[in-house]
PDB file of C-alpha atoms in Angstrom:
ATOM      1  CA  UNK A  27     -11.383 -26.169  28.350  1.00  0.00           C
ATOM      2  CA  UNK A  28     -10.012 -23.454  26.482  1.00  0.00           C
ATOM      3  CA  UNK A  29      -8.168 -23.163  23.365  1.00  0.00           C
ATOM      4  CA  UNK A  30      -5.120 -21.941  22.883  1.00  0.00           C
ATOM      5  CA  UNK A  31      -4.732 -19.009  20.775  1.00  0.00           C
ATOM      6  CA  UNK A  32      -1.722 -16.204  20.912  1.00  0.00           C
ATOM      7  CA  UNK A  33      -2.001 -12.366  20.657  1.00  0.00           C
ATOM      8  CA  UNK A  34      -2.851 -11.453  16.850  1.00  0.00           C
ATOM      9  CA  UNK A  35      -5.044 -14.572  16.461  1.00  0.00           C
ATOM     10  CA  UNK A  36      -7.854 -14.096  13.859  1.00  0.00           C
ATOM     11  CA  UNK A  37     -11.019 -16.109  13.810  1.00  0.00           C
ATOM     12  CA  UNK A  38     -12.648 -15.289  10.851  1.00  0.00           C
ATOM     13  CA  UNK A  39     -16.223 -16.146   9.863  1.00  0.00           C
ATOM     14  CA  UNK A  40     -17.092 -16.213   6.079  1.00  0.00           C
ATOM     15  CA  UNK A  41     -20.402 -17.703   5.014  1.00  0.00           C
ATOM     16  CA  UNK A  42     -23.035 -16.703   2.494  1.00  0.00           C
ATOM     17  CA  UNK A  43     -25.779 -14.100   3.809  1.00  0.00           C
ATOM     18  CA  UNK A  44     -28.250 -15.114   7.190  1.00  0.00           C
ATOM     19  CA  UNK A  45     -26.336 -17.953   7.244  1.00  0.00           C
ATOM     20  CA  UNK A  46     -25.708 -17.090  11.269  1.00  0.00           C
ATOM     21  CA  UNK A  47     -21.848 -15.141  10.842  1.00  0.00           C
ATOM     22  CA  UNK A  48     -23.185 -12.423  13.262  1.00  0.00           C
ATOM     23  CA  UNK A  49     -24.716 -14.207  15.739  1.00  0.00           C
ATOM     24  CA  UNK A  50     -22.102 -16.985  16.010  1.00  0.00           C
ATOM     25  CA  UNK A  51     -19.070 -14.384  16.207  1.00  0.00           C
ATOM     26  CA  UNK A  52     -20.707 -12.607  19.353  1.00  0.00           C
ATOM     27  CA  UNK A  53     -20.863 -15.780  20.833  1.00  0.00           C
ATOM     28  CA  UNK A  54     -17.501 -16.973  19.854  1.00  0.00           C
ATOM     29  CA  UNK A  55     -16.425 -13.508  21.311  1.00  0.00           C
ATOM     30  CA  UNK A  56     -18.343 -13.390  24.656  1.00  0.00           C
ATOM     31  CA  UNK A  57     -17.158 -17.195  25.310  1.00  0.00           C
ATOM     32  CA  UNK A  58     -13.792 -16.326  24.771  1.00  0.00           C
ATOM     33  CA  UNK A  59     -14.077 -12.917  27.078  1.00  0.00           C
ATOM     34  CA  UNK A  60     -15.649 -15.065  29.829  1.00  0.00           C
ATOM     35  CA  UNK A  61     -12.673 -17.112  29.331  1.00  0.00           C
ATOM     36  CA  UNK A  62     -10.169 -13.948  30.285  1.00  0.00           C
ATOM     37  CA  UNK A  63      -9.083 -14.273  27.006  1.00  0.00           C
ATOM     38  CA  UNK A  64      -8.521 -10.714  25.493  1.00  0.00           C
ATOM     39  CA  UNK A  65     -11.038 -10.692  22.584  1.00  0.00           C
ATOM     40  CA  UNK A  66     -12.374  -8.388  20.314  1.00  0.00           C
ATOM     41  CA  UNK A  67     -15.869  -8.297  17.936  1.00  0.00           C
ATOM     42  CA  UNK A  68     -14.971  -6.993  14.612  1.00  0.00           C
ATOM     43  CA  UNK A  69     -18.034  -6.174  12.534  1.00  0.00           C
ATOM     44  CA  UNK A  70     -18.669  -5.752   9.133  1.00  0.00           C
ATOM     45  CA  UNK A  71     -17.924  -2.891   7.729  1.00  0.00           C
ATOM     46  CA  UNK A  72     -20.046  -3.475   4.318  1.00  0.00           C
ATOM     47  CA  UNK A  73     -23.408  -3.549   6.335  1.00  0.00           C
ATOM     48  CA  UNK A  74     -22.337  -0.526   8.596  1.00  0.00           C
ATOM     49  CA  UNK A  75     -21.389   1.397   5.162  1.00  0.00           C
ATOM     50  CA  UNK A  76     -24.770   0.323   3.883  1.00  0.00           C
ATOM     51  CA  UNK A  77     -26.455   1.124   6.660  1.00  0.00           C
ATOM     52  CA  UNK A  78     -24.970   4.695   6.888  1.00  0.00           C
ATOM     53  CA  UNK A  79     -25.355   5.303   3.125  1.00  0.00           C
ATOM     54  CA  UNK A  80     -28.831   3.745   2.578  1.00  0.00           C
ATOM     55  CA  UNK A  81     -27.581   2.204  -0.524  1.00  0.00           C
ATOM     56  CA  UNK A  82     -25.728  -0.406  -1.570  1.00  0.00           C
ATOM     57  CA  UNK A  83     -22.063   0.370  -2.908  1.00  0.00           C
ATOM     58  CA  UNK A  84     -21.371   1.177  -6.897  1.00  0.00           C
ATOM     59  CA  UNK A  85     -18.400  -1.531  -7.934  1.00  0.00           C
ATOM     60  CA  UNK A  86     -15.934   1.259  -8.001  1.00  0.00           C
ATOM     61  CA  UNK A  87     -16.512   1.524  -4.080  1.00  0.00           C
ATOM     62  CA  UNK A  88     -16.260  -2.197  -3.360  1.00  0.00           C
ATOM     63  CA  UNK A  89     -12.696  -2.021  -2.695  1.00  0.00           C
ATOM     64  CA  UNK A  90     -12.104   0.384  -0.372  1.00  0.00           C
ATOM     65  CA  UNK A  91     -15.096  -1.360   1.717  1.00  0.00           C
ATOM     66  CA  UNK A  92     -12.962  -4.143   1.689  1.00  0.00           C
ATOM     67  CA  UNK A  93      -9.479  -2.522   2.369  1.00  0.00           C
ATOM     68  CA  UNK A  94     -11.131  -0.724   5.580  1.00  0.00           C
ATOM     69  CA  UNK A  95     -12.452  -4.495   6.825  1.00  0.00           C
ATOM     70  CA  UNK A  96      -9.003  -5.627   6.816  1.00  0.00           C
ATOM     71  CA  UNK A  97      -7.638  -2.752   8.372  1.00  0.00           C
ATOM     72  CA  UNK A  98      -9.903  -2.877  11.493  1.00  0.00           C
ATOM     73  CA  UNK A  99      -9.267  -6.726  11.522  1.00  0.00           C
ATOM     74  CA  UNK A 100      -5.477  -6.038  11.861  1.00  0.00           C
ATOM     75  CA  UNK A 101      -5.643  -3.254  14.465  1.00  0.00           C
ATOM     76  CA  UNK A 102      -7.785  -5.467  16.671  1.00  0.00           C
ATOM     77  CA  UNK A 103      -5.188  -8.087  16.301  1.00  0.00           C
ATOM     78  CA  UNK A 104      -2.676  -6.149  18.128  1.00  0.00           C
ATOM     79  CA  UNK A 105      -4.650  -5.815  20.600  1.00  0.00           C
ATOM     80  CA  UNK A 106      -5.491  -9.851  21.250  1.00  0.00           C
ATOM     81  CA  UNK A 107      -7.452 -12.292  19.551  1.00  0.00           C
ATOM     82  CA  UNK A 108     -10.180 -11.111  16.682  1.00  0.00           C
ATOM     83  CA  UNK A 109     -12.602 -12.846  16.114  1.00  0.00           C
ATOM     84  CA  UNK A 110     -13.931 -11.026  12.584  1.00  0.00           C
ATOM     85  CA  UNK A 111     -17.690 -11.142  11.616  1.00  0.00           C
ATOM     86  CA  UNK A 112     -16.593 -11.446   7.956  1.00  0.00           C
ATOM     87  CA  UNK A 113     -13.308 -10.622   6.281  1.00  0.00           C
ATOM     88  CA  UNK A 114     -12.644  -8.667   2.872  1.00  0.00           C
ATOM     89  CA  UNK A 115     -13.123 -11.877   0.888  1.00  0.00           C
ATOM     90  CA  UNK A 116     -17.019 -11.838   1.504  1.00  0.00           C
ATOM     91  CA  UNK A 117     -16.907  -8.273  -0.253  1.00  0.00           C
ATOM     92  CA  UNK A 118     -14.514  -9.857  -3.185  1.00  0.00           C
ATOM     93  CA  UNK A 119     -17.429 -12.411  -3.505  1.00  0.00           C
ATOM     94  CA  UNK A 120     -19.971  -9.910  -3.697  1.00  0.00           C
ATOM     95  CA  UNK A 121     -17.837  -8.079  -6.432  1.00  0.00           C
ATOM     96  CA  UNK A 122     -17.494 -10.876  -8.652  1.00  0.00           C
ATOM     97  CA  UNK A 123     -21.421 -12.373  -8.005  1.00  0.00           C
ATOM     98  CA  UNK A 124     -23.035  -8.593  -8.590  1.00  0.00           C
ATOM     99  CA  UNK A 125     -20.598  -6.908 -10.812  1.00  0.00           C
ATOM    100  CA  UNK A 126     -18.613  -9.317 -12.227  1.00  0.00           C
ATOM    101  CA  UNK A 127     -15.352  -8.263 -11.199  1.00  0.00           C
ATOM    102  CA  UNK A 128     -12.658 -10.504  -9.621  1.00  0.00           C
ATOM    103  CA  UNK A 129     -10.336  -7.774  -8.775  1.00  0.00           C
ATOM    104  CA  UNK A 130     -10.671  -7.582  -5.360  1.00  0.00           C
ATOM    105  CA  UNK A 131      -9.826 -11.461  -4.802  1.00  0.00           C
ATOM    106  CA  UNK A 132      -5.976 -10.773  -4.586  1.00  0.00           C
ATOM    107  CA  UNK A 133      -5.550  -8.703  -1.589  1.00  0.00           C
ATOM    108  CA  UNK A 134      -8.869 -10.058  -0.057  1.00  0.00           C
ATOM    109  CA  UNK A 135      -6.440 -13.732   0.083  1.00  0.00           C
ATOM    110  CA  UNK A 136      -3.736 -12.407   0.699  1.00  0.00           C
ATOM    111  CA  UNK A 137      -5.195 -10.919   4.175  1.00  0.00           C
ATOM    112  CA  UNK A 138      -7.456 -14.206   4.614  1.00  0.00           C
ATOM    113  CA  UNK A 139      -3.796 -16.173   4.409  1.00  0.00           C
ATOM    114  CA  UNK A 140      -3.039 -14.041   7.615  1.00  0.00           C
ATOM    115  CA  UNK A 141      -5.800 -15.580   9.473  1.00  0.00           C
ATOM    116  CA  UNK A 142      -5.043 -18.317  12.115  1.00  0.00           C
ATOM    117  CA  UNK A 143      -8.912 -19.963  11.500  1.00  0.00           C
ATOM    118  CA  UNK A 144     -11.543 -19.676   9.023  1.00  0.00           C
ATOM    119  CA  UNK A 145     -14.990 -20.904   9.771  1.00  0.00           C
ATOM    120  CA  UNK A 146     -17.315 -21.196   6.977  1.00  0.00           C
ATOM    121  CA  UNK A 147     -20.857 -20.981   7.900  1.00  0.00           C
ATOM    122  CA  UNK A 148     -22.984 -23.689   6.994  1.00  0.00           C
ATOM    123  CA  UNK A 149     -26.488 -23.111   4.823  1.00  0.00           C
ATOM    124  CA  UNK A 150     -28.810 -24.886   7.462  1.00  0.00           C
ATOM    125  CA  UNK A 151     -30.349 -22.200   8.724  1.00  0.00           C
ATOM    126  CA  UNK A 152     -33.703 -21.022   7.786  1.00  0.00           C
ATOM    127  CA  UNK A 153     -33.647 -17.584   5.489  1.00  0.00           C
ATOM    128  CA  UNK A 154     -34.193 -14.714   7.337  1.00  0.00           C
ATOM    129  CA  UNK A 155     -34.754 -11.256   5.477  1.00  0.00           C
ATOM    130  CA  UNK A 156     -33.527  -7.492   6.665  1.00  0.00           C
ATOM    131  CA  UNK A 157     -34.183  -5.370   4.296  1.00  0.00           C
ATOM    132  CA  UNK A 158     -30.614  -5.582   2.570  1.00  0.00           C
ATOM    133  CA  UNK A 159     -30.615  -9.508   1.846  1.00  0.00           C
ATOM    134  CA  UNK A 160     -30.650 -10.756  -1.441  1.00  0.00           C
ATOM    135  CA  UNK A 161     -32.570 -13.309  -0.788  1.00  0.00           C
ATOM    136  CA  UNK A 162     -31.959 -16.745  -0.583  1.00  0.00           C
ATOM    137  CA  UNK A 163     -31.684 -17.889  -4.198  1.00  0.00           C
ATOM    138  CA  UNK A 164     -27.972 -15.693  -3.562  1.00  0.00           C
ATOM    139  CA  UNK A 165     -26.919 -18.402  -0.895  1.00  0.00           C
ATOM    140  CA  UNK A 166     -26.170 -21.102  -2.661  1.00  0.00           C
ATOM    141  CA  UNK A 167     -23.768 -19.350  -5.271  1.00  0.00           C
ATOM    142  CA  UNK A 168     -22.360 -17.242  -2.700  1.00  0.00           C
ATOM    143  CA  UNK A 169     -21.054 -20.252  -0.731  1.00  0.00           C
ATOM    144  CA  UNK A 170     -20.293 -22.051  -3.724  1.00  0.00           C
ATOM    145  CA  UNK A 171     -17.730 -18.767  -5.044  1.00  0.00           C
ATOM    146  CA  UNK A 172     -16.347 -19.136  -1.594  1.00  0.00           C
ATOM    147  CA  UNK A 173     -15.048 -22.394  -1.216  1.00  0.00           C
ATOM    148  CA  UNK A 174     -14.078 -21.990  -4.715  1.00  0.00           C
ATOM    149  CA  UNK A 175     -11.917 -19.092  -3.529  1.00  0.00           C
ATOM    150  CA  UNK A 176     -10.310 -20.620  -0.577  1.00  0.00           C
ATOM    151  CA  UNK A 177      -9.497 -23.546  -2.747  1.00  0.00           C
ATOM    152  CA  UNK A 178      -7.362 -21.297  -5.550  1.00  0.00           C
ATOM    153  CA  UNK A 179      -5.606 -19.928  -2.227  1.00  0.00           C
ATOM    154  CA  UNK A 180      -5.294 -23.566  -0.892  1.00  0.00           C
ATOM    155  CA  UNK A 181      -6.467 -22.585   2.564  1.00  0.00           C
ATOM    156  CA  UNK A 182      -8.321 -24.788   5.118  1.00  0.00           C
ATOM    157  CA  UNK A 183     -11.588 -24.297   6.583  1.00  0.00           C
ATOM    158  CA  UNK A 184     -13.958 -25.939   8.991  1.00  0.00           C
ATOM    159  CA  UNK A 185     -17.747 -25.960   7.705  1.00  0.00           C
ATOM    160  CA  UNK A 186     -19.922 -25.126  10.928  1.00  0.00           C
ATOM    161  CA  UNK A 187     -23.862 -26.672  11.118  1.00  0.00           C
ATOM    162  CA  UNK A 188     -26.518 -26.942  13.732  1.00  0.00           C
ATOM    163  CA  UNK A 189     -28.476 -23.917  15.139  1.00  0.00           C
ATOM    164  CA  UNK A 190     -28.332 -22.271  18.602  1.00  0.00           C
ATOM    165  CA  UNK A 191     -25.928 -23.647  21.152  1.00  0.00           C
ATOM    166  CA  UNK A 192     -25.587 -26.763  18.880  1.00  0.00           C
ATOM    167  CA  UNK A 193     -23.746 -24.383  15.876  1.00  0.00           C
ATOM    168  CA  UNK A 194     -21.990 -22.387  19.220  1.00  0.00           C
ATOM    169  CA  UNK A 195     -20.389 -26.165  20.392  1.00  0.00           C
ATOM    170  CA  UNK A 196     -19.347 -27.094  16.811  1.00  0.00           C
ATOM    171  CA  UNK A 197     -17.512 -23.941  16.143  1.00  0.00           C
ATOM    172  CA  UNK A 198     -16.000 -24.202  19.626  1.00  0.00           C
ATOM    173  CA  UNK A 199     -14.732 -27.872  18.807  1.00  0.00           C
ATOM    174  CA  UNK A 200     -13.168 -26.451  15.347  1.00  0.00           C
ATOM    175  CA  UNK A 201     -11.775 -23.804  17.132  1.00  0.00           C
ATOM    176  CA  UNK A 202     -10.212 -26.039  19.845  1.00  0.00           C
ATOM    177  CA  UNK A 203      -9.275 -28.849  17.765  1.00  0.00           C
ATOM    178  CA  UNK A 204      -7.856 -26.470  14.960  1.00  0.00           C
ATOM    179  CA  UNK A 205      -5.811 -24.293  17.437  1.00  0.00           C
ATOM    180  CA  UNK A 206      -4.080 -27.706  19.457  1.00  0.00           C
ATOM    181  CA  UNK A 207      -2.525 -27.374  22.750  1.00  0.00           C
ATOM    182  CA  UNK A 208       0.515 -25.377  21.118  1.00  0.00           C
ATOM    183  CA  UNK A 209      -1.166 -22.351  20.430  1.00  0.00           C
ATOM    184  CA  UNK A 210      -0.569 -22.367  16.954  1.00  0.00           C
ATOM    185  CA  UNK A 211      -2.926 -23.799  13.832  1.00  0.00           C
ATOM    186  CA  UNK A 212      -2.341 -26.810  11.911  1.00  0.00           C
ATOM    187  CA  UNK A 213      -3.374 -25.875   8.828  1.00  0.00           C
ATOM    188  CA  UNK A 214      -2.872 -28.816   6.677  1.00  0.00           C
ATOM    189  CA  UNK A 215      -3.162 -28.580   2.997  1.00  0.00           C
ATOM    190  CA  UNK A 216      -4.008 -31.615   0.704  1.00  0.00           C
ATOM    191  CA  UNK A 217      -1.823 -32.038  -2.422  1.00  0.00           C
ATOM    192  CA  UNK A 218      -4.265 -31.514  -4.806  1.00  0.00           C
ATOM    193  CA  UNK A 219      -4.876 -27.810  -3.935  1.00  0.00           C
ATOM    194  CA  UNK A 220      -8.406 -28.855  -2.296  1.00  0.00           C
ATOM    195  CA  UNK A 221      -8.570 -27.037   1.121  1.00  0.00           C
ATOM    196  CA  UNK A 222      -7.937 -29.303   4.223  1.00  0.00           C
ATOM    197  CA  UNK A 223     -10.454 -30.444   6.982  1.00  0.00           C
ATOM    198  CA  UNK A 224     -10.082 -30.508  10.118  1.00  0.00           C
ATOM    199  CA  UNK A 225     -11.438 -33.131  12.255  1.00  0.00           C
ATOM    200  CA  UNK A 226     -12.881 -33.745  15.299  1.00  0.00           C
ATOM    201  CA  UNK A 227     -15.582 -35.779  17.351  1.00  0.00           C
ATOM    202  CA  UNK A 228     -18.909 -34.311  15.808  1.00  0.00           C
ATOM    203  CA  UNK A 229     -21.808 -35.754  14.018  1.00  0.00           C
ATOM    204  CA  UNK A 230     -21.928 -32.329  12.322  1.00  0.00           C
ATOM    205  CA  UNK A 231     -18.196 -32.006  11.362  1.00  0.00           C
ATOM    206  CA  UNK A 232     -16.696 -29.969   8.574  1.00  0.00           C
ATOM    207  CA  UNK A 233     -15.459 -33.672   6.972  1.00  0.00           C
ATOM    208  CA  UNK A 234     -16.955 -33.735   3.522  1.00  0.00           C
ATOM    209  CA  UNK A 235     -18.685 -36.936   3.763  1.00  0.00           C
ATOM    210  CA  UNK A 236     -19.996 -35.979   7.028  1.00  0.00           C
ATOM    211  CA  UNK A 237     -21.333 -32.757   4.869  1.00  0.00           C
ATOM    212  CA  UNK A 238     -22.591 -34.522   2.245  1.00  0.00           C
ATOM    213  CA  UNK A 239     -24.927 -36.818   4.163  1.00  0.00           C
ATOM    214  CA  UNK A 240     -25.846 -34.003   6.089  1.00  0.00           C
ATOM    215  CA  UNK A 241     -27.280 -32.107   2.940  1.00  0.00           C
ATOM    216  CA  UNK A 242     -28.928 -34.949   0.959  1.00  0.00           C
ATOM    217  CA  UNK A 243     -30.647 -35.481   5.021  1.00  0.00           C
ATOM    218  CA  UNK A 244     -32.035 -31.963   4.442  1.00  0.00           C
ATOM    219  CA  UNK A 245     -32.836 -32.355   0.936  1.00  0.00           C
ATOM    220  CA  UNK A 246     -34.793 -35.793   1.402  1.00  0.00           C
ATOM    221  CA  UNK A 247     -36.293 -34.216   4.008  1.00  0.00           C
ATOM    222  CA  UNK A 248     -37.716 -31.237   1.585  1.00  0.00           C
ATOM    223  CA  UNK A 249     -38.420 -33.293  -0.719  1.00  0.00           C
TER     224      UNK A 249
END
């Protein structure tokens, strides 16, 4: 089956660094294309502005990286359905985490508030390292700033695990269960400002006691 999702739908993928975003938006995208459902790939703009620079950008840069990542996400969306590998909050994160600077966190919600689904990449994937990465000590407060961030905003997520096809099929449910048969999302927001989950039949759901015993698996397992 098929979701459905209207003209100007963004899926957006957020999610600490080689936590998957890239990999899982292609296939997002190319499932949704085989599905004749008018889709478009929207990259991120911070790594192609690294990549074309050589360098990472000063702090006074930051925001204009950001402003450009929401303006390609909205001109895709008029288009179709977007399905964004990272939105402007990711480079608000970065901001605050390397520079200390929370400025860029207004606008950065204020777009992500636009978005019909957010999908929050889970850290369950080994580290894998590019040249640009951080480096895994970074993933743990970068996920951690944004779920803090999308709780401020009070907007719902769906956590995605598994590898391969297995993180392809959970994203697939969230998107599905998320987007209904009415082609709009229910984004339901808890009373006490935490953001919503959705739910839906998956041993590796975004439901935060599902998540829990999911990470104190892995850590036993570590340990």
């Amino acid at each position: 089956m098929t979701p459905v999702l209207p003209t100007g739908c963004v899926i957006a993928l957020v999610g600490a660094e080689s936590t998957g975003k890239t990999e899982l938006a292609r296939a997002i995208a190319q499932r949704l294309q085989d599905r004749r459902v008018p889709t478009t790939l929207v990259s991120e703009y911070l790594r192609e502005w690294c990549e074309r620079e050589n360098r990472t950008p000063r702090p006074d840069e930051q925001q204009a990286i950001a402003d450009e990542q929401t303006r390609r996400i909205a001109s895709a969306a008029a288009a179709g359905v977007v399905v964004a590998d990272t939105t402007a909050l990711m480079t608000a994160v970065y901001s605050e985490q390397l520079f200390a600077d929370t400025s860029l966190y207004e606008d950065a919600l204020a777009a992500q508030r636009g978005y019909a689904i957010t999908l929050l990449t889970a850290l369950d994937l080994p580290w894998v390292a590019d040249g640009m990465r951080d480096g895994p000590h970074a993933q743990q407060p970068t996920d951690t700033l944004v779920r803090a961030a999308l709780a401020r905003a009070k907007l719902s997520y769906a956590v995605v695990h598994g590898s391969g096809a297995e993180r392809l099929a959970n994203a697939w449910n969230a998107i599905f269960s998320i987007a209904g048969n009415e082609g709009r999302p229910r984004t339901r927001v808890k009373s006490d400002a935490k953001p919503a989950s959705w739910s839906w039949p998956c041993e590796k759901c975004s439901d935060p006691e599902c998540e829990h015993r999911l990470f104190s698996d892995l850590i036993a397992r570590r340990e």
